[in-house]
Short mmCIF file of C-alpha atoms in Angstrom, two decimals:
data_model
loop_
_atom_site.label_atom_id
_atom_site.label_comp_id
_atom_site.label_asym_id
_atom_site.label_seq_id
_atom_site.Cartn_x
_atom_site.Cartn_y
_atom_site.Cartn_z
CA ASP A 150 -15.45 3.38 -2.20
CA GLU A 151 -18.80 4.68 -1.09
CA PRO A 152 -18.75 7.62 1.34
CA PHE A 153 -19.46 6.76 4.97
CA HIS A 154 -22.48 8.66 6.25
CA GLY A 155 -23.30 9.18 9.90
CA ARG A 156 -23.74 11.65 12.75
CA PHE A 157 -20.30 12.49 14.07
CA GLU A 158 -19.26 14.39 17.17
CA VAL A 159 -16.46 16.89 16.49
CA VAL A 160 -13.99 16.21 19.30
CA ALA A 161 -11.14 18.54 18.27
CA VAL A 162 -10.09 20.90 15.49
CA SER A 163 -6.73 22.47 14.63
CA ASP A 164 -4.87 24.28 11.88
CA GLY A 165 -2.93 21.10 11.03
CA VAL A 166 0.53 22.52 11.68
CA CYS A 167 2.87 20.29 13.68
CA ARG A 168 6.51 19.36 14.04
CA TYR A 169 7.75 15.88 13.27
CA ASP A 170 9.47 14.40 16.32
CA GLY A 171 9.88 10.84 15.04
CA PRO A 172 12.99 9.40 13.40
CA MET A 173 12.06 9.94 9.73
CA MET A 174 11.79 13.75 9.48
CA ASN A 175 12.73 14.87 12.98
CA GLY A 176 12.47 18.63 13.44
CA MET A 177 10.67 19.34 10.13
CA LEU A 178 7.34 21.17 10.11
CA ALA A 179 4.22 19.69 8.58
CA ASP A 180 1.09 21.52 7.45
CA VAL A 181 -1.71 19.12 6.55
CA GLY A 182 -4.37 21.82 6.37
CA PRO A 183 -7.39 21.99 8.65
CA VAL A 184 -7.67 18.93 10.92
CA ALA A 185 -10.65 17.53 12.81
CA CYS A 186 -11.06 14.59 15.14
CA LEU A 187 -14.49 13.06 14.59
CA LYS A 188 -16.15 10.48 16.83
CA ILE A 189 -18.85 7.95 16.00
CA ASP A 190 -19.85 4.88 18.04
CA GLY A 191 -16.78 5.30 20.27
CA VAL A 192 -14.36 5.38 17.33
CA ARG A 193 -12.21 8.47 16.76
CA ILE A 194 -11.18 9.41 13.22
CA VAL A 195 -8.62 12.12 12.50
CA VAL A 196 -9.17 13.74 9.10
CA SER A 197 -7.18 16.48 7.39
CA GLY A 198 -7.62 18.83 4.46
CA GLY A 199 -4.27 17.83 2.95
CA LYS A 200 -2.33 14.63 2.33
CA ALA A 201 0.72 13.44 4.23
CA GLN A 202 2.43 10.12 4.81
CA MET A 203 1.59 8.79 8.29
CA LEU A 204 5.22 8.83 9.39
CA ASP A 205 4.94 10.56 12.76
CA ARG A 206 2.71 10.23 15.83
CA ASN A 207 2.31 14.02 15.92
CA LEU A 208 -0.04 13.72 12.94
CA TYR A 209 -2.49 12.15 15.38
CA ARG A 210 -1.69 14.60 18.16
CA VAL A 211 -2.49 17.59 15.92
CA GLY A 212 -6.01 16.10 15.83
CA GLY A 213 -6.19 15.68 19.59
CA VAL A 214 -5.39 11.95 19.72
CA GLU A 215 -2.54 10.58 21.86
CA PRO A 216 -1.40 7.41 20.04
CA GLU A 217 0.08 5.81 23.15
CA ALA A 218 -3.30 6.06 24.93
CA MET A 219 -5.15 4.11 22.23
CA LYS A 220 -5.80 0.37 22.52
CA ILE A 221 -6.11 0.11 18.73
CA LEU A 222 -4.63 2.55 16.24
CA VAL A 223 -5.32 2.24 12.50
CA ASN A 224 -3.12 3.95 9.90
CA LYS A 225 -3.76 4.07 6.18
CA SER A 226 -0.10 3.76 5.28
CA SER A 227 1.98 1.11 3.55
CA VAL A 228 5.33 1.36 5.33
CA HIS A 229 6.17 4.90 6.48
CA PHE A 230 4.40 4.57 9.85
CA ARG A 231 6.68 1.80 11.13
CA ALA A 232 9.65 3.94 12.24
CA ASP A 233 7.63 6.00 14.75
CA PHE A 234 4.82 3.56 15.58
CA GLN A 235 6.26 0.04 15.68
CA HIS A 236 7.91 0.46 19.09
CA ILE A 237 4.61 1.50 20.76
CA ALA A 238 2.64 -1.36 19.16
CA HIS A 239 1.98 -4.76 20.69
CA ALA A 240 1.48 -6.03 17.13
CA VAL A 241 1.32 -4.60 13.60
CA LEU A 242 -1.34 -6.07 11.32
CA VAL A 243 -1.21 -5.15 7.63
CA ALA A 244 -4.56 -5.06 5.83
CA LYS A 245 -4.62 -5.12 2.06
CA ALA A 246 -7.16 -2.47 1.11
CA PRO A 247 -7.97 -0.95 -2.28
CA GLY A 248 -6.36 2.34 -3.17
CA PRO A 249 -3.78 4.01 -5.41
CA MET A 250 -0.85 2.27 -3.65
CA GLN A 251 -0.44 -1.36 -2.65
CA ALA A 252 -0.57 -1.89 1.13
CA ASP A 253 2.11 -4.57 0.88
CA PRO A 254 5.19 -3.41 -1.07
CA ALA A 255 6.03 -7.07 -1.83
CA ASP A 256 2.97 -7.09 -4.12
CA LEU A 257 4.56 -4.49 -6.42
CA PRO A 258 6.13 -5.79 -9.67
CA TRP A 259 9.75 -5.05 -8.68
CA THR A 260 12.26 -5.35 -11.54
CA ARG A 261 15.15 -3.00 -10.69
CA LEU A 262 15.84 -3.45 -6.97
CA ALA A 263 19.42 -4.14 -5.98
CA HIS A 264 20.06 -7.85 -5.44
CA GLY A 265 19.39 -8.72 -1.80
CA MET A 266 17.24 -5.64 -1.01
CA ARG A 267 14.10 -6.58 0.91
CA THR A 268 10.79 -6.17 -0.90
CA LYS A 269 9.02 -5.16 2.34
CA PRO A 270 9.95 -4.63 6.00
CA MET A 271 11.24 -7.93 7.41
CA GLY A 272 10.45 -9.50 4.02
CA ASP A 273 12.29 -11.68 1.55
CA ALA A 274 15.31 -10.39 -0.34
CA PHE A 275 14.87 -9.45 -4.02
CA LYS A 276 16.32 -12.13 -6.27
CA GLY A 277 15.93 -10.43 -9.63
CA VAL A 278 13.68 -11.18 -12.56
#
């Protein structure tokens, strides 16, 4: 993808260290490197120096964004976000975007899942190949 160029306002910065409080890794510490919250045209974007699965709302808070206060929240994550975000969402929309991992796990060429295991959250059960 082409880089997005623009004049951003830096709203917040932090060291990127936070504690996971959600159900997936509760109590564990995360260090995603330097974090900044950038703003352009009324849209806030939290960026970090390191990679982490978006599995906890504190990954937004470390960038100065309170997820519950947002009308729309966009995560670049395939599934991990659901445990800590689904209950605060009115709706979850999954967008299929290019990248190293499929956005919809059902699109992966599963061959060795246990019979009956779902291929995505709330999805169909695996029937074998």
